[in-house]
PDB file of C-alpha atoms in Angstrom:
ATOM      1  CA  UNK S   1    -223.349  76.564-120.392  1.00 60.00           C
ATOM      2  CA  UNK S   2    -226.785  74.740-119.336  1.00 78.00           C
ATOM      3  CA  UNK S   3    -227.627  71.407-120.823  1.00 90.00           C
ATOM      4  CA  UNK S   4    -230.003  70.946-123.382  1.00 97.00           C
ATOM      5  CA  UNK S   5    -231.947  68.147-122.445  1.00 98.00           C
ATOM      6  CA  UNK S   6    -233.587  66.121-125.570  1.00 98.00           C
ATOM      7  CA  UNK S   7    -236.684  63.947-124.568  1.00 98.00           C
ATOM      8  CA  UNK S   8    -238.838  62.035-126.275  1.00 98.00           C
ATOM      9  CA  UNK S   9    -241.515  58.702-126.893  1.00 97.00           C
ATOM     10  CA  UNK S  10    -241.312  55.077-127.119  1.00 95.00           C
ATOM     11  CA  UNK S  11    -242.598  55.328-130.639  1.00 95.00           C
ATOM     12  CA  UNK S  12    -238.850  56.743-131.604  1.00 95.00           C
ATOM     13  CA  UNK S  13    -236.811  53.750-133.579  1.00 90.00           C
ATOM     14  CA  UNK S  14    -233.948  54.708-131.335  1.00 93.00           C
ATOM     15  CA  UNK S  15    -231.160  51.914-130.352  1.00 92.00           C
ATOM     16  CA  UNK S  16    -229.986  51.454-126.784  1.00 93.00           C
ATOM     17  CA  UNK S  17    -226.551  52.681-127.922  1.00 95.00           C
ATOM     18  CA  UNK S  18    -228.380  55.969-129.230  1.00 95.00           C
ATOM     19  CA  UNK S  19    -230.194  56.509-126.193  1.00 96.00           C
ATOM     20  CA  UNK S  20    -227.681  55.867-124.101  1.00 97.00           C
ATOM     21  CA  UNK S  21    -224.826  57.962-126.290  1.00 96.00           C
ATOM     22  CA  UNK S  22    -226.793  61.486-126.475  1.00 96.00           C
ATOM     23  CA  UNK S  23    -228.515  60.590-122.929  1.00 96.00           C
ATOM     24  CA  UNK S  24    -232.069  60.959-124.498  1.00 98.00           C
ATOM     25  CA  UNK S  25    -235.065  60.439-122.456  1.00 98.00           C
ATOM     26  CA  UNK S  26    -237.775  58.226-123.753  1.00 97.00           C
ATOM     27  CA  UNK S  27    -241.109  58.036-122.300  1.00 97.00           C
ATOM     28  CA  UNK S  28    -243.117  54.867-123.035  1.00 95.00           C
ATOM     29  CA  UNK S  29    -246.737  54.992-124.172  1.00 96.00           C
ATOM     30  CA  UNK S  30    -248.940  51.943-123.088  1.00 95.00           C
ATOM     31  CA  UNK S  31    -250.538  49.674-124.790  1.00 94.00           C
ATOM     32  CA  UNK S  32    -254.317  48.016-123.878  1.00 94.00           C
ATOM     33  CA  UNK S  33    -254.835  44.606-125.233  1.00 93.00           C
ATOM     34  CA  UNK S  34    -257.904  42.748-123.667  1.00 92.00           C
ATOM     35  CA  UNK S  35    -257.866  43.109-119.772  1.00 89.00           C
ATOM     36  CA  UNK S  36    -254.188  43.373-120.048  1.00 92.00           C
ATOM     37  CA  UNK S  37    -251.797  46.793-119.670  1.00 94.00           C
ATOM     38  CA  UNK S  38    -248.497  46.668-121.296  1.00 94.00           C
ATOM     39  CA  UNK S  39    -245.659  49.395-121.221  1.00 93.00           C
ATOM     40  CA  UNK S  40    -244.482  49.870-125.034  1.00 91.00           C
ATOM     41  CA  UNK S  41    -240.431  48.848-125.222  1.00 84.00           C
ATOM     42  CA  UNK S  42    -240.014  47.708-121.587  1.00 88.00           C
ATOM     43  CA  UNK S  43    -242.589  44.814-120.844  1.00 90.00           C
ATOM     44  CA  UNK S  44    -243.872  44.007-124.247  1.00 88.00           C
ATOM     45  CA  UNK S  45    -241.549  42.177-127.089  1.00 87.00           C
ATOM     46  CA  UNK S  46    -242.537  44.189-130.722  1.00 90.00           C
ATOM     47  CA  UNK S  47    -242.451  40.539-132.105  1.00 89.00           C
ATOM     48  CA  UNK S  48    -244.617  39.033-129.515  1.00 90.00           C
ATOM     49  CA  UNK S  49    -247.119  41.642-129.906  1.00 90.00           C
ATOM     50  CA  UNK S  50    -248.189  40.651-133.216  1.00 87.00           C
ATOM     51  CA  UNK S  51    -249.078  37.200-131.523  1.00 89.00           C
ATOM     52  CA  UNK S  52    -250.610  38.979-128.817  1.00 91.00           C
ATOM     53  CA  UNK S  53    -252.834  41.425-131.432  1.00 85.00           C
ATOM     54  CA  UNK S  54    -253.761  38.068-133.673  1.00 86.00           C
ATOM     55  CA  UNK S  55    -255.379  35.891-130.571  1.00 89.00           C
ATOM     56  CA  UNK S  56    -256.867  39.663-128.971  1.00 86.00           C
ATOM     57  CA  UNK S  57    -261.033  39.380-128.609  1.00 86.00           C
ATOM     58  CA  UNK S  58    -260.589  43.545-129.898  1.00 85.00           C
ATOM     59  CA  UNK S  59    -258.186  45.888-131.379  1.00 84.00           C
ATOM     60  CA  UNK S  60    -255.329  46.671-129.162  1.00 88.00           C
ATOM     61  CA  UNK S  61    -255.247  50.275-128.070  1.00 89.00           C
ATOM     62  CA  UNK S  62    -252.602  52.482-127.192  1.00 89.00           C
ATOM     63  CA  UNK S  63    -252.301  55.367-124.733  1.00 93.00           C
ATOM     64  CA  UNK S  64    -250.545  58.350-124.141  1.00 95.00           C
ATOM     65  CA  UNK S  65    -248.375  59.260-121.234  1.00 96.00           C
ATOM     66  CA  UNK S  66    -249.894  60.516-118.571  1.00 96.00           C
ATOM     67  CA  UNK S  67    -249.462  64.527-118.065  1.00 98.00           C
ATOM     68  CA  UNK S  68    -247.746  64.176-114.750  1.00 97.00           C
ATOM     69  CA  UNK S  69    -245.087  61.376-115.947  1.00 97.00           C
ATOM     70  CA  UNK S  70    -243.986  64.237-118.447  1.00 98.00           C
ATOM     71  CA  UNK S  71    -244.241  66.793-115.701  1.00 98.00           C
ATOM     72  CA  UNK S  72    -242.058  64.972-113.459  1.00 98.00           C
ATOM     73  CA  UNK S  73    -239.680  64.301-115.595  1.00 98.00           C
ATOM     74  CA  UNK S  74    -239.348  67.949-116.944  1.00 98.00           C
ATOM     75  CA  UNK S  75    -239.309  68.923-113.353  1.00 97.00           C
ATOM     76  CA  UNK S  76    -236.110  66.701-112.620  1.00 97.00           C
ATOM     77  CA  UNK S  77    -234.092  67.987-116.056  1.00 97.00           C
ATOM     78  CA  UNK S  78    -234.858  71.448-115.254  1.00 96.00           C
ATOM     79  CA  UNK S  79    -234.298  71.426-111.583  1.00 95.00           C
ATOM     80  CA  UNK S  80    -230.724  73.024-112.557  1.00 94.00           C
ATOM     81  CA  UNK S  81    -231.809  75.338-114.560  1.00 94.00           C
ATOM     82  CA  UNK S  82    -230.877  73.189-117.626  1.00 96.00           C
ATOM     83  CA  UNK S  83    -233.855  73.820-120.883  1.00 98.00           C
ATOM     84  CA  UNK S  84    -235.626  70.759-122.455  1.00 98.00           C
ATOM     85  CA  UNK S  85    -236.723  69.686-125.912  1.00 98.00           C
ATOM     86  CA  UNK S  86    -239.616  67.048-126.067  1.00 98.00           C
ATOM     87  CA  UNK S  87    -240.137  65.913-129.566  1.00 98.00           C
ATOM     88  CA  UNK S  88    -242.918  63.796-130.331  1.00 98.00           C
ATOM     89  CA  UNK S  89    -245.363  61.328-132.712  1.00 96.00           C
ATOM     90  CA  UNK S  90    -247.572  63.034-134.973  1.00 94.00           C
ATOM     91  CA  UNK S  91    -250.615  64.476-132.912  1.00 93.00           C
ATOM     92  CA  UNK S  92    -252.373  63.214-135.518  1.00 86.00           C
ATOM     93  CA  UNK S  93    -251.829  59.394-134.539  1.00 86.00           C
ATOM     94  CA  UNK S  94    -251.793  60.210-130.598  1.00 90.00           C
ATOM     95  CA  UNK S  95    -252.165  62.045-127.977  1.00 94.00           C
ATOM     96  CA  UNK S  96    -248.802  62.357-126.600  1.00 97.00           C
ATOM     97  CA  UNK S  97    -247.479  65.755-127.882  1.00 97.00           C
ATOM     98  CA  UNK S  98    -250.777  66.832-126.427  1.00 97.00           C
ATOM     99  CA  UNK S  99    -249.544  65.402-122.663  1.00 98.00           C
ATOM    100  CA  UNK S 100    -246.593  67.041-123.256  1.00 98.00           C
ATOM    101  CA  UNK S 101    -247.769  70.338-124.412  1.00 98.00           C
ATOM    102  CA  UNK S 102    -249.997  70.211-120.919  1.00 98.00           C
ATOM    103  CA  UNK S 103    -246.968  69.213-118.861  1.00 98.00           C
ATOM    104  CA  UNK S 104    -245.062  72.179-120.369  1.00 98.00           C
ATOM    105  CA  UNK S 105    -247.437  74.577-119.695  1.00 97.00           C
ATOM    106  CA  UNK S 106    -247.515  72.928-116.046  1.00 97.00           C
ATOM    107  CA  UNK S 107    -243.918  72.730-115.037  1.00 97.00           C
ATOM    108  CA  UNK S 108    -241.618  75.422-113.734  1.00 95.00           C
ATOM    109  CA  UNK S 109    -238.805  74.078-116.407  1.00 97.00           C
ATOM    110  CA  UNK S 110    -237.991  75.737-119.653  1.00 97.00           C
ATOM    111  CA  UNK S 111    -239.529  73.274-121.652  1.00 98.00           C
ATOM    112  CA  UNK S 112    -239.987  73.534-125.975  1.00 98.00           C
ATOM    113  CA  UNK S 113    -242.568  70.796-127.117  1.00 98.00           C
ATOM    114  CA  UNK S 114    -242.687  69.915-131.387  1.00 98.00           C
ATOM    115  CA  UNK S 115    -245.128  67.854-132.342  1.00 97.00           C
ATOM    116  CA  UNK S 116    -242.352  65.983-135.027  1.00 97.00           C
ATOM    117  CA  UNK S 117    -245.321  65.421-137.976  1.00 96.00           C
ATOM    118  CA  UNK S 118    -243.905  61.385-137.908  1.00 96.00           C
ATOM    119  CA  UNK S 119    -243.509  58.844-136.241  1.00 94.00           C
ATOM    120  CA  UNK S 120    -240.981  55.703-136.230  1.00 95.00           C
ATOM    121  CA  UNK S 121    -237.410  56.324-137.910  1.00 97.00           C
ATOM    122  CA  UNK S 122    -238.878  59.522-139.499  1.00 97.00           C
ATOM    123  CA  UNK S 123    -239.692  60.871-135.868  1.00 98.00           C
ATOM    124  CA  UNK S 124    -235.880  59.602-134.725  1.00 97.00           C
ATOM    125  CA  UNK S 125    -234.972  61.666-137.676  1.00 98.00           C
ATOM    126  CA  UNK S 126    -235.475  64.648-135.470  1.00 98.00           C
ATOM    127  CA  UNK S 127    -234.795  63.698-131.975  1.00 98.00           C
ATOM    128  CA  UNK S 128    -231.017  62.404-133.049  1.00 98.00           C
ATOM    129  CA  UNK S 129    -230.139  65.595-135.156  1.00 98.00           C
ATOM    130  CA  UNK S 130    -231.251  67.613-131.935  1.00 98.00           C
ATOM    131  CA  UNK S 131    -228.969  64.933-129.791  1.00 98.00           C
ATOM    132  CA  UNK S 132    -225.803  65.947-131.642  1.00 97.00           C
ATOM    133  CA  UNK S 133    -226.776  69.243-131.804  1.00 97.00           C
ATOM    134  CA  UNK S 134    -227.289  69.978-128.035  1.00 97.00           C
ATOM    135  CA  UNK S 135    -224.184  67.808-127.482  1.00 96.00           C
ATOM    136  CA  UNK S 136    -222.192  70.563-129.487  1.00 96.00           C
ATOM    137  CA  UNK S 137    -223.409  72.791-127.267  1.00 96.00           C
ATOM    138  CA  UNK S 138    -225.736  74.589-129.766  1.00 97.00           C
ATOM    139  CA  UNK S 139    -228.510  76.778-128.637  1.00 97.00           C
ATOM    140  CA  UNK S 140    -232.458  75.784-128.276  1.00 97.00           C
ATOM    141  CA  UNK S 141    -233.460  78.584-131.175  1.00 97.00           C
ATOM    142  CA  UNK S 142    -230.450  76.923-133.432  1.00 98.00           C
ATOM    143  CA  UNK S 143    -231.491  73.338-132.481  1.00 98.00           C
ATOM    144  CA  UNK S 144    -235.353  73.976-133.186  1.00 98.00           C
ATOM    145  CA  UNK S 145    -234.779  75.945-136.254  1.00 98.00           C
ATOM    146  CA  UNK S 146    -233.069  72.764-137.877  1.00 98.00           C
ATOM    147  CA  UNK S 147    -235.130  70.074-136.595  1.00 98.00           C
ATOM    148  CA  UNK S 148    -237.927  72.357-138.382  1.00 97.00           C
ATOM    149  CA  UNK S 149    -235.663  71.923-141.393  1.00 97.00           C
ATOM    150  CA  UNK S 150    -235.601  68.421-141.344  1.00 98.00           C
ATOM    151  CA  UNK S 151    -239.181  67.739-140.663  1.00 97.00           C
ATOM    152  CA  UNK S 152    -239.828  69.539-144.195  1.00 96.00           C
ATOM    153  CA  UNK S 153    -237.511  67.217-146.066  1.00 96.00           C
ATOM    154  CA  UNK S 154    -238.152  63.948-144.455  1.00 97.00           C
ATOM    155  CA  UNK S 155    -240.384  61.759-146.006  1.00 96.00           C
ATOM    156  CA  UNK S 156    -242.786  59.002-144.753  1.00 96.00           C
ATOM    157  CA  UNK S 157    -244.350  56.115-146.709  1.00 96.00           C
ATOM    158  CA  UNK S 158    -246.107  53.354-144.978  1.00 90.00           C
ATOM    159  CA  UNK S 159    -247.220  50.275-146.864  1.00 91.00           C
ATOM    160  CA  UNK S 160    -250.113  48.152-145.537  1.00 85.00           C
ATOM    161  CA  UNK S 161    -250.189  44.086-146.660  1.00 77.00           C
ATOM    162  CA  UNK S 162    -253.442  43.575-144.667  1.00 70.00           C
ATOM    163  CA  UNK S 163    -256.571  45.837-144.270  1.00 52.00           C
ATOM    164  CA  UNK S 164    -257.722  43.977-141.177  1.00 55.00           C
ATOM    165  CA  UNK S 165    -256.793  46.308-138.488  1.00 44.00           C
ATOM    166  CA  UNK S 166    -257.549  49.690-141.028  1.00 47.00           C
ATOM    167  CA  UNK S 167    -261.122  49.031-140.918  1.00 43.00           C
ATOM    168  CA  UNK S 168    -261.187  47.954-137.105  1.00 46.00           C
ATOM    169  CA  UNK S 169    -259.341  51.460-136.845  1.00 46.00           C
ATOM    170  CA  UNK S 170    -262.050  53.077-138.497  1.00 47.00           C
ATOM    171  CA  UNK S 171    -259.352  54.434-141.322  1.00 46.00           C
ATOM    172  CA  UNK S 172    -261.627  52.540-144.328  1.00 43.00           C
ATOM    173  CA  UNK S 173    -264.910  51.372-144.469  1.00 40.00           C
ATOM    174  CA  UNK S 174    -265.870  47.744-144.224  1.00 40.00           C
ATOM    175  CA  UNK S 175    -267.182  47.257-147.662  1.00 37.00           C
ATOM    176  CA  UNK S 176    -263.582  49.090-149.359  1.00 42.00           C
ATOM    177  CA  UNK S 177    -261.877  46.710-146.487  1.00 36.00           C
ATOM    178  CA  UNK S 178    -263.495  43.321-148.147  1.00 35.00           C
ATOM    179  CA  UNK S 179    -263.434  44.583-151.536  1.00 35.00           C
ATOM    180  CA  UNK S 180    -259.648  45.649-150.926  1.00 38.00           C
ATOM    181  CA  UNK S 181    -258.799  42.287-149.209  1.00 41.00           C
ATOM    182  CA  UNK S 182    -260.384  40.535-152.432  1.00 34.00           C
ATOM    183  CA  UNK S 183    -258.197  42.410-154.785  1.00 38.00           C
ATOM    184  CA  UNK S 184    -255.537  42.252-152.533  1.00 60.00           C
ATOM    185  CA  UNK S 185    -254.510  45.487-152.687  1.00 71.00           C
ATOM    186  CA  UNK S 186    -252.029  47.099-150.745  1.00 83.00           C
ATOM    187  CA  UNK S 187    -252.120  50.626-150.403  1.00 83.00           C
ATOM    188  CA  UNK S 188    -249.730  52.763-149.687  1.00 90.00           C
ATOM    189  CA  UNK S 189    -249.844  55.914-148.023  1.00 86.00           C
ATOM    190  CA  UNK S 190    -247.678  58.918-146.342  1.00 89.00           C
ATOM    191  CA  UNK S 191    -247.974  61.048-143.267  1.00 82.00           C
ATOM    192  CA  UNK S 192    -249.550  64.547-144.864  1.00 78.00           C
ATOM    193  CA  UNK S 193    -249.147  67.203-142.097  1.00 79.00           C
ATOM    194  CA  UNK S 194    -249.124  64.350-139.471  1.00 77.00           C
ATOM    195  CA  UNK S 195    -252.470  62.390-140.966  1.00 77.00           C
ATOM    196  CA  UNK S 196    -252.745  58.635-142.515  1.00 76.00           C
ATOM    197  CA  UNK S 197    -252.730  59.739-146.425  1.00 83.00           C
ATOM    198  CA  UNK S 198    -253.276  57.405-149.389  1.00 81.00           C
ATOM    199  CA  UNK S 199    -251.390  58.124-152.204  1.00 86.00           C
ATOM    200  CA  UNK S 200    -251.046  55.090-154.194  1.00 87.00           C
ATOM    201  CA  UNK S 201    -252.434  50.961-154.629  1.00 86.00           C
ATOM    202  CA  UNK S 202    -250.526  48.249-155.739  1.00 89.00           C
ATOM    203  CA  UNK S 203    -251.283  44.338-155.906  1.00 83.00           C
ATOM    204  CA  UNK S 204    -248.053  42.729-155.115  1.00 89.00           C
ATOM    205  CA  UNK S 205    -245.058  43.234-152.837  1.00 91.00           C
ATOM    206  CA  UNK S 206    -242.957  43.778-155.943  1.00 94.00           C
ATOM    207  CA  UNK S 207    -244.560  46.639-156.979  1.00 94.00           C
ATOM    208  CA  UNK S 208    -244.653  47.785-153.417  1.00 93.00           C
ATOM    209  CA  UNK S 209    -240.733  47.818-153.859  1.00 96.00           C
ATOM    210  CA  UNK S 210    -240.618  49.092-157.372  1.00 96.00           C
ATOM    211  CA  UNK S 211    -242.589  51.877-156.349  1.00 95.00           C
ATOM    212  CA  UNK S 212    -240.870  53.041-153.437  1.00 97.00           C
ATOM    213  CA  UNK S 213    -237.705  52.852-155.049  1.00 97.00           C
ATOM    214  CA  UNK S 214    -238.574  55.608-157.679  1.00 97.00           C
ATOM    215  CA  UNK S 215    -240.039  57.971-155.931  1.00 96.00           C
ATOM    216  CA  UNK S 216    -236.822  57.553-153.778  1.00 97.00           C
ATOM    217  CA  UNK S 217    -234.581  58.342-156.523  1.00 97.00           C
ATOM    218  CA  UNK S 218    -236.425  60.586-157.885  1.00 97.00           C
ATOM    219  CA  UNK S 219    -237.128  62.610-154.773  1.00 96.00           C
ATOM    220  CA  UNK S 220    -233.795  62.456-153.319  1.00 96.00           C
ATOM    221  CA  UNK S 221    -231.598  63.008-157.344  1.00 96.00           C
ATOM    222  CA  UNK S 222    -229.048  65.994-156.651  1.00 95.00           C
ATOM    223  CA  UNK S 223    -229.259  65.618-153.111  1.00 96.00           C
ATOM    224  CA  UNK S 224    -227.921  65.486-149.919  1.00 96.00           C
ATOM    225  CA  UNK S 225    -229.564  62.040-148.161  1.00 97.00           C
ATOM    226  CA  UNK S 226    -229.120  62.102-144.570  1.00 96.00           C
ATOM    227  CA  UNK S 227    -230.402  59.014-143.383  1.00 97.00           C
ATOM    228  CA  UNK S 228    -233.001  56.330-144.693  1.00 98.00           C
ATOM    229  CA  UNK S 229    -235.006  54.340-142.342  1.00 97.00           C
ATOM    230  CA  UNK S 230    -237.186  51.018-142.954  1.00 97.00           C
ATOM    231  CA  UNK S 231    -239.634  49.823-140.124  1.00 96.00           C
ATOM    232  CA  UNK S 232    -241.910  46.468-140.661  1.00 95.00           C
ATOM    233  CA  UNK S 233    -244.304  44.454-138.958  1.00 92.00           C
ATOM    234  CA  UNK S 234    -243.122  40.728-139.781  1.00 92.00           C
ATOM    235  CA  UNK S 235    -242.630  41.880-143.406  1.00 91.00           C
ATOM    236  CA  UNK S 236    -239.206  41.293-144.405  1.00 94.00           C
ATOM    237  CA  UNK S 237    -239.962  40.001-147.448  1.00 94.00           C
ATOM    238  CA  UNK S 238    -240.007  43.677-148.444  1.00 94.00           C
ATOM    239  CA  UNK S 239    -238.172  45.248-146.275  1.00 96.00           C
ATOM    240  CA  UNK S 240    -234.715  43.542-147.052  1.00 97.00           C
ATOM    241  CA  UNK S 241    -235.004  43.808-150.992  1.00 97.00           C
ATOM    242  CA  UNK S 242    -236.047  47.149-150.591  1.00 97.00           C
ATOM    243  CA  UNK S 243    -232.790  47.807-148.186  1.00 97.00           C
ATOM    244  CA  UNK S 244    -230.752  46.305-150.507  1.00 97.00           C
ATOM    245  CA  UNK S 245    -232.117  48.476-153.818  1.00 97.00           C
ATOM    246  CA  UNK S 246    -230.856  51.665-151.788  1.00 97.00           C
ATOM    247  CA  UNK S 247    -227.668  49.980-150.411  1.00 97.00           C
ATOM    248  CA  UNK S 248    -226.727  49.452-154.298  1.00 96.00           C
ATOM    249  CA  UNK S 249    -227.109  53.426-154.933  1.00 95.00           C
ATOM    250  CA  UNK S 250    -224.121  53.429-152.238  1.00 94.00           C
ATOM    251  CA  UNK S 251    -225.766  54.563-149.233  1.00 94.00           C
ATOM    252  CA  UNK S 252    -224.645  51.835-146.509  1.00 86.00           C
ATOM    253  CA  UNK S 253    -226.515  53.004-143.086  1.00 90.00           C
ATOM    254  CA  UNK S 254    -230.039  52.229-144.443  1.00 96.00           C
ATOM    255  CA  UNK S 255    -231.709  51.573-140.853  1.00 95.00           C
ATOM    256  CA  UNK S 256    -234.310  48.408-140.545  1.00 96.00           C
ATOM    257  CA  UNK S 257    -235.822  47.594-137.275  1.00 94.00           C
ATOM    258  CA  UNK S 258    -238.925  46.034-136.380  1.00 93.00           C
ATOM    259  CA  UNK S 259    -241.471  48.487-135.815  1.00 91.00           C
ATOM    260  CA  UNK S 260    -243.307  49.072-131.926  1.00 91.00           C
ATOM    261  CA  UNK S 261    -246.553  47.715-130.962  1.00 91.00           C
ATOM    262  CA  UNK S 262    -247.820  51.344-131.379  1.00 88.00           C
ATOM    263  CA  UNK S 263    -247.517  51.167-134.644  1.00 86.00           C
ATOM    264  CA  UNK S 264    -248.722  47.654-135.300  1.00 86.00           C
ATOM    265  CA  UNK S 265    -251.492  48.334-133.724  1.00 82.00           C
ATOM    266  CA  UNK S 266    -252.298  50.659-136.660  1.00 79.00           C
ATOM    267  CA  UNK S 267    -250.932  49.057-139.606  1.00 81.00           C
ATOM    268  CA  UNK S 268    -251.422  44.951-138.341  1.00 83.00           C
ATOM    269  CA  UNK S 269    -249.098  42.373-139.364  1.00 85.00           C
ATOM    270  CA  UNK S 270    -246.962  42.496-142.852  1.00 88.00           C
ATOM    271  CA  UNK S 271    -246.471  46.126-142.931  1.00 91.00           C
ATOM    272  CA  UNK S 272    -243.361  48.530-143.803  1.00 94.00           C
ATOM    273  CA  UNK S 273    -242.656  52.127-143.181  1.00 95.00           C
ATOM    274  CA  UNK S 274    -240.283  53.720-145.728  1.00 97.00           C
ATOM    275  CA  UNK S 275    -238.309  56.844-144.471  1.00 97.00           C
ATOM    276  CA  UNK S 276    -235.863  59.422-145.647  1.00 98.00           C
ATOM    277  CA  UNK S 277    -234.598  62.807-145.146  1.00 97.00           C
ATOM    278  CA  UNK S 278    -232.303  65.384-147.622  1.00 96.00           C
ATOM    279  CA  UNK S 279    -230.619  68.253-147.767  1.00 94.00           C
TER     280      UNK S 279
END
């Protein structure tokens, strides 16, 4: 039986040991800030980024492999004949499921692009269920049909402490940004079909948690969880109680990593994404 090749990007909160277990292919996006180039996860620190953003002249941009690096590299996994699944960030935040879409239609290899809807732990969500399910030797129709399912009932929320780099982004206007940053409000939002959605505002990083918390256990009562996931920006100071909260309901795998420079870019410094996903 062929090999089921799982690829996907740098925007993934994979570990090493998860990359390097289920042999998953991560292409790196690249990140502009100033003059300077950087290649996300392999010559710029996540932590030293948000030094890097703070003392930048302009927003740092990010960009999207190019369409031949995921053409050569779906040229190499399908040189055998093996098929290849490249799951990616949310087109909405990027256009790297775009790349890849391109590259598939370009490349003699049997190549099945999703565009995950996520991005972070909820986008890892996918991309390690697919791992151990190609690894069991499942088919592509079996593996896609399940990452589907998970992509319905996974769950994003991501919490911004500053508004700084929303209004550079263009994601509020100037005059909500000041007024916002006055109040200090801190809104919080999930990923709606793939796009930045407010759903809630809250004035304190305790309400942040107390918040998250009960839509969690309400969501997820007389169910299945999966996994949970918490990414942050330099934000700790929610991320661990809010780890903790969910640890006490029993669940002892709760993930917490420090989020790419993708990201950051997006959110600035002091942010949290909150993941999960049911069945």
């Amino acid at each position: 039986m062929k090999k089921i090749h799982i690829v996907t990007d740098s925007t993934a909160d994979l570990t090493e040991e998860e990359i390097l277990k289920y042999g998953i292919h991560v292409v790196p996006l690249t990140i502009q800030i100033d003059n300077d180039s950087y290649i996300d996860g392999v010559n710029l620190d996540p932590e030293d980024f948000l030094g890097l953003m703070e003392n930048a002249n302009e927003l740092p941009k990010s960009s999207q492999p190019a369409v031949g690096v995921f053409k050569d590299l779906y040229e190499r996994l399908g040189e055998d004949g093996c098929e290849i699944l490249s799951i990616h960030m949310t087109g909405g935040m990027s256009g790297t499921v775009r790349s890849a879409e391109a590259a598939a239609e370009m490349s003699e290899a049997k190549v099945t692009v999703i565009d995950s809807m996520f991005i972070s732990h909820a986008l890892s969500f996918q991309v390690l269920e697919a791992a151990k399910m190609a690894a069991k030797g499942k088919s592509m129709e079996e593996i896609v049909a399940r990452v589907e399912q998970v992509r319905k009932q996974t769950t994003l929320f991501v919490v911004v402490d500053k508004l700084d780099n929303l209004v550079k982004g263009g994601r509020i206007g100037r005059g909500r940004g000041l007024i916002g940053s006055l109040l200090k409000i801190k809104p919080i939002a999930t990923l709606q079909n793939g796009v930045y959605t407010p759903v809630a505002q809250v004035r304190s990083h305790r309400q942040v948690i107390s918040h998250l918390f009960k839509v969690f256990t309400e969501e997820t009562a007389g169910k299945i969880i999966r996994s949970v996931g918490i990414s942050h920006a330099n934000s700790l100071v929610m991320a661990e109680p809010l780890k903790k909260l969910i640890e006490d309901t029993g669940i002892k795998d709760v993930r917490l990593t420090f989020t790419t420079p993708v990201i950051s870019t997006h959110t600035g410094e002091g942010a949290i994404g909150f993941m999960y996903y049911y069945d």
